[in-house]
Amino acid sequence: MAEAIEAAASVVNRYPDMGSVSLYEALSERLGVPTSDLAVGTGSVALLYHLVQAFCEPGDEVVFAWRSFEAYPIAAAVCGARAVMVPLTSDGRHDLPAMAAAVTDRTRIVLVCTPNNPTGPAVGQADLDTFLESVPSDVVVVVDEAYREFVRLDDPLDAVGAYRDRPNVAVMRTFAKAYGLAGLRVGYLVAPSPVAAAVRACALPFGVSAVAQAAAVAALASEDALLERVGSIVAERDRVAGGLREQGWTVPDPQGNFVWLGLGEDTPRFAAAAEEEGIMVRPYATDGVRVTIGEPEANDVFLAVAEAFTPKV
Ligand SMILES: *Cc1c(COP(=O)(O)O)cnc(C)c1O
């Protein structure tokens, strides 16, 4: 991958391939999906913005769980759409029946973040199927799978399978997380061709750089090696979650590369205690902290911080 990046970086005087042809072809082959049903973009956040832009008029509604990915309310607001935020269950999961019930005739898009950033739990196939049955087919259901490579469920999602079966399912993925290309800004959408075409039409020309295109193609070609690293992160994640539970913490099922502590009012105090030991956690107001899994030594320091902290949640 480093070689592909270096080679592409040596010709930055040229515009990138506007059609991102090699990347579309590589994705099409890898996923078994026609290129007409794909849209690549400058990160999946950009694809989300394009989707909202393409489908929402001011006053239309975008339904999503909360707390979830912070870009969701912003993407809705940019287009004057109304963000309908459906509270997570107490164990940090999407409340899919409540989300289905929140759909109105103004709803254009429902976002399903799985695993949920920042709380961790992932949606299983059976629950997604039940949910899709109850959502009208003219509402686009976006399955945001930014952390899919880290999921270890008995009933994992086949979101691309759901897209194949239905006219209204879009799958959003990114090279930013498991593939380690966050700084290059590249992600993709798999969706029925009218949806994918609408998203492509909103994208800025030449958005995905030549370096990003080359790196993404190379990442797909060396997927096995990249995903090995994911395996060791998953092992550490499960070790950290197990350690926290042994200390008496309640930890929502972590299926991403992070764990969540729902600390409520204690959130800032916990973040400060961690920082004192050199550990950066991500505080979310008075909801909780998301702790990204790091090297084993750093995870041990974090576990010691958690052990010393009272009260636990
Ligand atoms: C990181 C993340 C994204 C996308 O990131 P990009 O860098 O824009 O590809 C999308 N959704 C969730 C839930 C994320 O955590």
mmCIF file of C-alpha atoms and ligand atoms in Angstrom:
data_model
loop_
_atom_site.group_PDB
_atom_site.id
_atom_site.type_symbol
_atom_site.label_atom_id
_atom_site.label_comp_id
_atom_site.label_asym_id
_atom_site.label_seq_id
_atom_site.Cartn_x
_atom_site.Cartn_y
_atom_site.Cartn_z
ATOM 1 C CA MET A 1 0.000 0.000 0.000
ATOM 2 C CA ALA A 2 2.847 2.385 0.878
ATOM 3 C CA GLU A 3 4.307 1.756 -2.596
ATOM 4 C CA ALA A 4 1.015 2.539 -4.311
ATOM 5 C CA ILE A 5 0.744 5.758 -2.313
ATOM 6 C CA GLU A 6 4.302 6.753 -3.167
ATOM 7 C CA ALA A 7 3.834 6.076 -6.878
ATOM 8 C CA ALA A 8 0.603 8.078 -6.991
ATOM 9 C CA ALA A 9 2.203 10.885 -4.993
ATOM 10 C CA SER A 10 4.887 11.328 -7.638
ATOM 11 C CA VAL A 11 2.357 12.582 -10.203
ATOM 12 C CA VAL A 12 0.345 15.067 -8.163
ATOM 13 C CA ASN A 13 0.708 17.689 -10.876
ATOM 14 C CA ARG A 14 -1.999 15.752 -12.716
ATOM 15 C CA TYR A 15 -5.712 15.680 -11.954
ATOM 16 C CA PRO A 16 -6.934 12.348 -10.622
ATOM 17 C CA ASP A 17 -8.993 9.999 -12.774
ATOM 18 C CA MET A 18 -12.350 11.772 -12.516
ATOM 19 C CA GLY A 19 -14.248 8.512 -12.867
ATOM 20 C CA SER A 20 -12.116 6.654 -10.261
ATOM 21 C CA VAL A 21 -12.304 3.791 -12.770
ATOM 22 C CA SER A 22 -9.830 1.373 -11.162
ATOM 23 C CA LEU A 23 -11.412 1.819 -7.750
ATOM 24 C CA TYR A 24 -14.941 1.257 -9.081
ATOM 25 C CA GLU A 25 -13.723 -1.851 -10.910
ATOM 26 C CA ALA A 26 -11.931 -3.219 -7.858
ATOM 27 C CA LEU A 27 -15.000 -2.663 -5.651
ATOM 28 C CA SER A 28 -17.339 -4.116 -8.235
ATOM 29 C CA GLU A 29 -15.253 -7.271 -8.445
ATOM 30 C CA ARG A 30 -14.723 -7.566 -4.706
ATOM 31 C CA LEU A 31 -18.413 -7.103 -3.838
ATOM 32 C CA GLY A 32 -20.055 -8.657 -6.892
ATOM 33 C CA VAL A 33 -21.981 -5.460 -7.506
ATOM 34 C CA PRO A 34 -22.335 -3.537 -10.823
ATOM 35 C CA THR A 35 -20.468 -0.223 -10.910
ATOM 36 C CA SER A 36 -23.827 1.499 -11.504
ATOM 37 C CA ASP A 37 -24.721 0.572 -7.915
ATOM 38 C CA LEU A 38 -21.577 2.090 -6.385
ATOM 39 C CA ALA A 39 -20.565 5.600 -5.411
ATOM 40 C CA VAL A 40 -17.104 6.450 -4.132
ATOM 41 C CA GLY A 41 -16.536 9.625 -2.167
ATOM 42 C CA THR A 42 -14.148 11.563 0.037
ATOM 43 C CA GLY A 43 -14.922 9.465 3.082
ATOM 44 C CA SER A 44 -18.287 8.039 3.996
ATOM 45 C CA VAL A 45 -19.166 11.333 5.678
ATOM 46 C CA ALA A 46 -19.158 12.947 2.221
ATOM 47 C CA LEU A 47 -21.386 10.172 0.869
ATOM 48 C CA LEU A 48 -23.811 10.803 3.712
ATOM 49 C CA TYR A 49 -23.938 14.524 2.940
ATOM 50 C CA HIS A 50 -24.590 13.742 -0.736
ATOM 51 C CA LEU A 51 -27.378 11.326 0.186
ATOM 52 C CA VAL A 52 -29.133 13.874 2.349
ATOM 53 C CA GLN A 53 -28.626 16.541 -0.309
ATOM 54 C CA ALA A 54 -30.061 14.256 -2.991
ATOM 55 C CA PHE A 55 -33.093 13.039 -1.042
ATOM 56 C CA CYS A 56 -34.138 15.710 1.445
ATOM 57 C CA GLU A 57 -35.999 18.969 0.995
ATOM 58 C CA PRO A 58 -36.137 21.376 3.930
ATOM 59 C CA GLY A 59 -38.526 19.937 6.510
ATOM 60 C CA ASP A 60 -37.991 16.333 5.454
ATOM 61 C CA GLU A 61 -36.888 13.977 8.174
ATOM 62 C CA VAL A 62 -33.799 11.880 8.759
ATOM 63 C CA VAL A 63 -34.253 9.274 11.492
ATOM 64 C CA PHE A 64 -31.303 7.910 13.439
ATOM 65 C CA ALA A 65 -30.388 6.583 16.861
ATOM 66 C CA TRP A 66 -28.857 8.822 19.503
ATOM 67 C CA ARG A 67 -26.239 8.869 20.756
ATOM 68 C CA SER A 68 -24.602 7.861 17.513
ATOM 69 C CA PHE A 69 -22.152 9.229 14.955
ATOM 70 C CA GLU A 70 -21.795 12.979 15.356
ATOM 71 C CA ALA A 71 -21.894 13.722 11.632
ATOM 72 C CA TYR A 72 -25.553 12.608 11.380
ATOM 73 C CA PRO A 73 -27.263 15.669 12.904
ATOM 74 C CA ILE A 74 -24.858 17.960 11.057
ATOM 75 C CA ALA A 75 -25.541 16.307 7.686
ATOM 76 C CA ALA A 76 -29.280 16.678 8.268
ATOM 77 C CA ALA A 77 -28.952 20.307 9.325
ATOM 78 C CA VAL A 78 -26.857 21.269 6.291
ATOM 79 C CA CYS A 79 -29.809 20.428 4.047
ATOM 80 C CA GLY A 80 -32.474 21.878 6.326
ATOM 81 C CA ALA A 81 -33.748 18.383 7.083
ATOM 82 C CA ARG A 82 -35.110 17.604 10.517
ATOM 83 C CA ALA A 83 -33.045 15.202 12.614
ATOM 84 C CA VAL A 84 -35.315 12.717 14.399
ATOM 85 C CA MET A 85 -33.153 11.234 17.126
ATOM 86 C CA VAL A 86 -34.383 8.007 18.690
ATOM 87 C CA PRO A 87 -32.784 7.192 22.061
ATOM 88 C CA LEU A 88 -30.625 4.083 22.287
ATOM 89 C CA THR A 89 -31.700 1.335 24.662
ATOM 90 C CA SER A 90 -30.045 1.354 28.099
ATOM 91 C CA ASP A 91 -27.421 -1.108 26.851
ATOM 92 C CA GLY A 92 -26.340 1.165 23.999
ATOM 93 C CA ARG A 93 -28.246 -0.583 21.200
ATOM 94 C CA HIS A 94 -30.408 0.794 18.441
ATOM 95 C CA ASP A 95 -34.070 0.625 19.432
ATOM 96 C CA LEU A 96 -35.147 -0.529 15.979
ATOM 97 C CA PRO A 97 -38.877 -0.874 16.758
ATOM 98 C CA ALA A 98 -38.886 2.715 18.088
ATOM 99 C CA MET A 99 -36.973 3.870 15.004
ATOM 100 C CA ALA A 100 -39.522 2.194 12.715
ATOM 101 C CA ALA A 101 -42.310 3.852 14.706
ATOM 102 C CA ALA A 102 -40.594 7.242 14.254
ATOM 103 C CA VAL A 103 -40.918 7.053 10.456
ATOM 104 C CA THR A 104 -43.523 9.475 9.085
ATOM 105 C CA ASP A 105 -44.541 10.536 5.600
ATOM 106 C CA ARG A 106 -41.804 13.187 5.792
ATOM 107 C CA THR A 107 -39.070 10.619 6.462
ATOM 108 C CA ARG A 108 -36.677 10.216 3.558
ATOM 109 C CA ILE A 109 -33.694 8.502 5.183
ATOM 110 C CA VAL A 110 -33.113 6.231 8.175
ATOM 111 C CA LEU A 111 -29.524 5.742 9.325
ATOM 112 C CA VAL A 112 -28.503 2.532 11.047
ATOM 113 C CA CYS A 113 -25.012 2.752 12.540
ATOM 114 C CA THR A 114 -23.626 -0.739 13.127
ATOM 115 C CA PRO A 115 -21.527 -1.175 15.166
ATOM 116 C CA ASN A 116 -22.787 1.995 16.801
ATOM 117 C CA ASN A 117 -20.197 4.707 17.257
ATOM 118 C CA PRO A 118 -19.660 5.499 20.141
ATOM 119 C CA THR A 119 -21.442 2.817 22.209
ATOM 120 C CA GLY A 120 -20.311 -0.336 20.374
ATOM 121 C CA PRO A 121 -23.193 -2.798 19.877
ATOM 122 C CA ALA A 122 -23.895 -4.090 16.364
ATOM 123 C CA VAL A 123 -27.220 -4.942 14.741
ATOM 124 C CA GLY A 124 -27.764 -8.629 13.887
ATOM 125 C CA GLN A 125 -29.254 -9.890 10.634
ATOM 126 C CA ALA A 126 -32.576 -11.041 12.116
ATOM 127 C CA ASP A 127 -33.205 -7.665 13.778
ATOM 128 C CA LEU A 128 -32.317 -5.764 10.617
ATOM 129 C CA ASP A 129 -34.652 -7.954 8.536
ATOM 130 C CA THR A 130 -37.567 -7.335 10.913
ATOM 131 C CA PHE A 131 -36.811 -3.627 10.819
ATOM 132 C CA LEU A 132 -36.638 -3.464 7.020
ATOM 133 C CA GLU A 133 -40.016 -5.206 6.795
ATOM 134 C CA SER A 134 -41.564 -2.387 8.801
ATOM 135 C CA VAL A 135 -40.064 0.572 6.903
ATOM 136 C CA PRO A 136 -41.829 1.812 3.743
ATOM 137 C CA SER A 137 -39.863 0.954 0.601
ATOM 138 C CA ASP A 138 -39.599 4.597 -0.485
ATOM 139 C CA VAL A 139 -37.546 5.457 2.612
ATOM 140 C CA VAL A 140 -33.821 4.903 2.076
ATOM 141 C CA VAL A 141 -32.303 2.851 4.890
ATOM 142 C CA VAL A 142 -28.568 3.529 5.127
ATOM 143 C CA VAL A 143 -26.532 0.901 6.926
ATOM 144 C CA ASP A 144 -23.356 2.651 8.084
ATOM 145 C CA GLU A 145 -20.776 -0.088 8.458
ATOM 146 C CA ALA A 146 -17.703 2.000 9.257
ATOM 147 C CA TYR A 147 -16.450 -0.614 11.735
ATOM 148 C CA ARG A 148 -17.801 -3.782 10.101
ATOM 149 C CA GLU A 149 -14.422 -5.543 10.019
ATOM 150 C CA PHE A 150 -14.330 -5.596 13.825
ATOM 151 C CA VAL A 151 -17.710 -7.329 14.281
ATOM 152 C CA ARG A 152 -17.711 -10.782 15.861
ATOM 153 C CA LEU A 153 -21.405 -11.669 16.193
ATOM 154 C CA ASP A 154 -23.009 -15.100 15.769
ATOM 155 C CA ASP A 155 -25.613 -13.409 13.575
ATOM 156 C CA PRO A 156 -23.509 -10.839 11.649
ATOM 157 C CA LEU A 157 -25.104 -8.606 9.065
ATOM 158 C CA ASP A 158 -24.935 -9.215 5.382
ATOM 159 C CA ALA A 159 -25.814 -5.628 4.540
ATOM 160 C CA VAL A 160 -24.873 -6.040 0.882
ATOM 161 C CA GLY A 161 -27.235 -9.021 0.816
ATOM 162 C CA ALA A 162 -30.002 -6.754 2.156
ATOM 163 C CA TYR A 163 -29.224 -4.256 -0.626
ATOM 164 C CA ARG A 164 -29.589 -7.079 -3.172
ATOM 165 C CA ASP A 165 -32.986 -8.084 -1.768
ATOM 166 C CA ARG A 166 -34.555 -4.655 -1.453
ATOM 167 C CA PRO A 167 -35.002 -1.435 -3.440
ATOM 168 C CA ASN A 168 -34.263 0.905 -0.526
ATOM 169 C CA VAL A 169 -31.143 -0.342 1.257
ATOM 170 C CA ALA A 170 -27.843 1.513 0.938
ATOM 171 C CA VAL A 171 -24.598 0.372 2.553
ATOM 172 C CA MET A 172 -21.929 2.881 3.506
ATOM 173 C CA ARG A 173 -18.338 1.802 4.136
ATOM 174 C CA THR A 174 -15.004 3.502 4.610
ATOM 175 C CA PHE A 175 -11.297 2.855 4.190
ATOM 176 C CA ALA A 176 -10.694 5.060 7.240
ATOM 177 C CA LYS A 177 -10.940 2.545 10.050
ATOM 178 C CA ALA A 178 -9.832 -1.076 9.554
ATOM 179 C CA TYR A 179 -7.818 -0.154 6.444
ATOM 180 C CA GLY A 180 -6.004 2.681 8.201
ATOM 181 C CA LEU A 181 -6.538 5.310 5.488
ATOM 182 C CA ALA A 182 -8.435 7.943 7.505
ATOM 183 C CA GLY A 183 -6.160 10.741 6.311
ATOM 184 C CA LEU A 184 -6.693 9.990 2.624
ATOM 185 C CA ARG A 185 -10.486 10.448 2.697
ATOM 186 C CA VAL A 186 -12.091 7.637 0.761
ATOM 187 C CA GLY A 187 -15.215 5.576 1.284
ATOM 188 C CA TYR A 188 -17.959 3.989 -0.786
ATOM 189 C CA LEU A 189 -21.672 3.410 -0.979
ATOM 190 C CA VAL A 190 -23.453 0.339 -2.331
ATOM 191 C CA ALA A 191 -27.045 1.148 -3.270
ATOM 192 C CA PRO A 192 -29.727 0.516 -5.880
ATOM 193 C CA SER A 193 -28.644 2.337 -9.050
ATOM 194 C CA PRO A 194 -31.042 5.317 -8.783
ATOM 195 C CA VAL A 195 -29.739 6.012 -5.266
ATOM 196 C CA ALA A 196 -26.082 5.492 -6.216
ATOM 197 C CA ALA A 197 -26.515 7.705 -9.306
ATOM 198 C CA ALA A 198 -28.060 10.494 -7.217
ATOM 199 C CA VAL A 199 -25.133 10.362 -4.800
ATOM 200 C CA ARG A 200 -22.574 10.374 -7.620
ATOM 201 C CA ALA A 201 -24.322 13.383 -9.153
ATOM 202 C CA CYS A 202 -23.840 15.376 -5.933
ATOM 203 C CA ALA A 203 -20.133 14.638 -5.575
ATOM 204 C CA LEU A 204 -17.578 17.311 -6.360
ATOM 205 C CA PRO A 205 -15.590 16.492 -9.495
ATOM 206 C CA PHE A 206 -12.068 15.156 -8.825
ATOM 207 C CA GLY A 207 -12.897 14.831 -5.121
ATOM 208 C CA VAL A 208 -11.215 11.493 -4.481
ATOM 209 C CA SER A 209 -7.501 12.141 -4.997
ATOM 210 C CA ALA A 210 -5.269 9.926 -7.117
ATOM 211 C CA VAL A 211 -3.350 8.965 -3.967
ATOM 212 C CA ALA A 212 -6.581 7.936 -2.230
ATOM 213 C CA GLN A 213 -7.776 5.957 -5.256
ATOM 214 C CA ALA A 214 -4.467 4.113 -5.558
ATOM 215 C CA ALA A 215 -4.302 3.384 -1.834
ATOM 216 C CA ALA A 216 -7.866 2.069 -1.740
ATOM 217 C CA VAL A 217 -7.239 -0.238 -4.701
ATOM 218 C CA ALA A 218 -4.050 -1.500 -3.046
ATOM 219 C CA ALA A 219 -5.889 -1.954 0.274
ATOM 220 C CA LEU A 220 -8.497 -4.150 -1.391
ATOM 221 C CA ALA A 221 -5.717 -6.207 -2.969
ATOM 222 C CA SER A 222 -3.963 -6.810 0.353
ATOM 223 C CA GLU A 223 -7.055 -7.191 2.460
ATOM 224 C CA ASP A 224 -5.976 -10.392 4.193
ATOM 225 C CA ALA A 225 -2.832 -8.869 5.677
ATOM 226 C CA LEU A 226 -4.705 -5.744 6.772
ATOM 227 C CA LEU A 227 -7.445 -7.724 8.426
ATOM 228 C CA GLU A 228 -4.934 -9.718 10.454
ATOM 229 C CA ARG A 229 -4.224 -6.547 12.393
ATOM 230 C CA VAL A 230 -7.963 -6.204 12.975
ATOM 231 C CA GLY A 231 -7.892 -9.660 14.606
ATOM 232 C CA SER A 232 -5.370 -8.539 17.216
ATOM 233 C CA ILE A 233 -7.366 -5.381 17.965
ATOM 234 C CA VAL A 234 -10.489 -7.505 18.447
ATOM 235 C CA ALA A 235 -8.607 -9.755 20.881
ATOM 236 C CA GLU A 236 -7.438 -6.727 22.887
ATOM 237 C CA ARG A 237 -10.925 -5.218 22.794
ATOM 238 C CA ASP A 238 -12.417 -8.362 24.271
ATOM 239 C CA ARG A 239 -9.659 -8.520 26.898
ATOM 240 C CA VAL A 240 -10.306 -4.883 27.926
ATOM 241 C CA ALA A 241 -14.100 -5.374 28.053
ATOM 242 C CA GLY A 242 -13.618 -8.542 30.116
ATOM 243 C CA GLY A 243 -11.278 -6.717 32.509
ATOM 244 C CA LEU A 244 -13.735 -3.852 32.946
ATOM 245 C CA ARG A 245 -16.598 -6.224 33.671
ATOM 246 C CA GLU A 246 -14.481 -8.043 36.240
ATOM 247 C CA GLN A 247 -13.922 -4.684 37.930
ATOM 248 C CA GLY A 248 -17.704 -4.268 38.113
ATOM 249 C CA TRP A 249 -18.326 -1.981 35.119
ATOM 250 C CA THR A 250 -21.292 -2.374 32.813
ATOM 251 C CA VAL A 251 -19.964 -2.346 29.244
ATOM 252 C CA PRO A 252 -22.248 -2.409 26.191
ATOM 253 C CA ASP A 253 -21.271 -5.227 23.795
ATOM 254 C CA PRO A 254 -18.229 -3.775 21.995
ATOM 255 C CA GLN A 255 -18.210 -4.675 18.295
ATOM 256 C CA GLY A 256 -16.011 -1.815 17.031
ATOM 257 C CA ASN A 257 -12.402 -0.957 17.969
ATOM 258 C CA PHE A 258 -13.492 0.834 21.139
ATOM 259 C CA VAL A 259 -15.374 0.336 24.408
ATOM 260 C CA TRP A 260 -17.978 2.612 25.970
ATOM 261 C CA LEU A 261 -18.484 3.587 29.585
ATOM 262 C CA GLY A 262 -21.806 5.331 30.192
ATOM 263 C CA LEU A 263 -20.492 7.561 32.987
ATOM 264 C CA GLY A 264 -23.165 10.261 32.894
ATOM 265 C CA GLU A 265 -22.206 13.253 35.053
ATOM 266 C CA ASP A 266 -18.881 11.591 35.910
ATOM 267 C CA THR A 267 -17.729 11.773 32.289
ATOM 268 C CA PRO A 268 -15.440 14.830 32.587
ATOM 269 C CA ARG A 269 -13.929 13.565 35.841
ATOM 270 C CA PHE A 270 -13.142 10.188 34.270
ATOM 271 C CA ALA A 271 -11.597 11.825 31.198
ATOM 272 C CA ALA A 272 -9.402 13.971 33.437
ATOM 273 C CA ALA A 273 -8.328 10.955 35.510
ATOM 274 C CA ALA A 274 -7.353 9.113 32.319
ATOM 275 C CA GLU A 275 -5.469 12.093 30.957
ATOM 276 C CA GLU A 276 -3.463 12.310 34.144
ATOM 277 C CA GLU A 277 -2.124 8.836 33.354
ATOM 278 C CA GLY A 278 -1.431 9.786 29.734
ATOM 279 C CA ILE A 279 -4.511 8.096 28.272
ATOM 280 C CA MET A 280 -6.727 10.068 25.907
ATOM 281 C CA VAL A 281 -10.332 8.970 25.999
ATOM 282 C CA ARG A 282 -13.115 10.619 24.048
ATOM 283 C CA PRO A 283 -15.658 12.265 26.387
ATOM 284 C CA TYR A 284 -19.204 12.910 25.158
ATOM 285 C CA ALA A 285 -20.678 15.690 27.303
ATOM 286 C CA THR A 286 -22.416 14.013 30.245
ATOM 287 C CA ASP A 287 -23.149 10.729 28.441
ATOM 288 C CA GLY A 288 -19.946 8.753 28.686
ATOM 289 C CA VAL A 289 -16.521 8.074 27.230
ATOM 290 C CA ARG A 290 -15.433 6.118 24.187
ATOM 291 C CA VAL A 291 -12.088 4.453 24.644
ATOM 292 C CA THR A 292 -10.294 3.360 21.492
ATOM 293 C CA ILE A 293 -8.301 0.168 21.875
ATOM 294 C CA GLY A 294 -4.567 0.830 21.704
ATOM 295 C CA GLU A 295 -1.381 -1.098 22.349
ATOM 296 C CA PRO A 296 -1.645 -3.676 25.174
ATOM 297 C CA GLU A 297 0.486 -1.527 27.513
ATOM 298 C CA ALA A 298 -1.789 1.495 27.021
ATOM 299 C CA ASN A 299 -4.859 -0.684 27.506
ATOM 300 C CA ASP A 300 -3.390 -1.865 30.803
ATOM 301 C CA VAL A 301 -2.906 1.728 31.964
ATOM 302 C CA PHE A 302 -6.523 2.444 31.021
ATOM 303 C CA LEU A 303 -7.707 -0.612 32.962
ATOM 304 C CA ALA A 304 -5.790 0.639 36.012
ATOM 305 C CA VAL A 305 -7.475 4.064 35.678
ATOM 306 C CA ALA A 306 -10.879 2.369 35.487
ATOM 307 C CA GLU A 307 -10.095 0.145 38.449
ATOM 308 C CA ALA A 308 -9.196 3.138 40.626
ATOM 309 C CA PHE A 309 -12.241 5.168 39.600
ATOM 310 C CA THR A 310 -15.376 5.322 41.766
ATOM 311 C CA PRO A 311 -18.237 4.964 41.377
ATOM 312 C CA LYS A 312 -18.366 2.480 38.511
ATOM 313 C CA VAL A 313 -21.384 2.310 36.215
HETATM 314 C C1 LIG B 1 -15.486 7.107 11.020
HETATM 315 C C2 LIG B 1 -16.914 6.935 10.680
HETATM 316 C C3 LIG B 1 -17.434 7.218 9.407
HETATM 317 C C4 LIG B 1 -16.695 7.728 8.295
HETATM 318 O O1 LIG B 1 -15.617 8.180 8.162
HETATM 319 P P1 LIG B 1 -14.914 8.727 6.871
HETATM 320 O O2 LIG B 1 -13.573 8.996 7.378
HETATM 321 O O3 LIG B 1 -15.667 9.944 6.444
HETATM 322 O O4 LIG B 1 -14.990 7.653 5.839
HETATM 323 C C5 LIG B 1 -18.752 6.984 9.156
HETATM 324 N N1 LIG B 1 -19.555 6.494 10.088
HETATM 325 C C6 LIG B 1 -19.115 6.206 11.300
HETATM 326 C C7 LIG B 1 -20.055 5.644 12.270
HETATM 327 C C8 LIG B 1 -17.788 6.421 11.644
HETATM 328 O O5 LIG B 1 -17.371 6.130 12.870
#
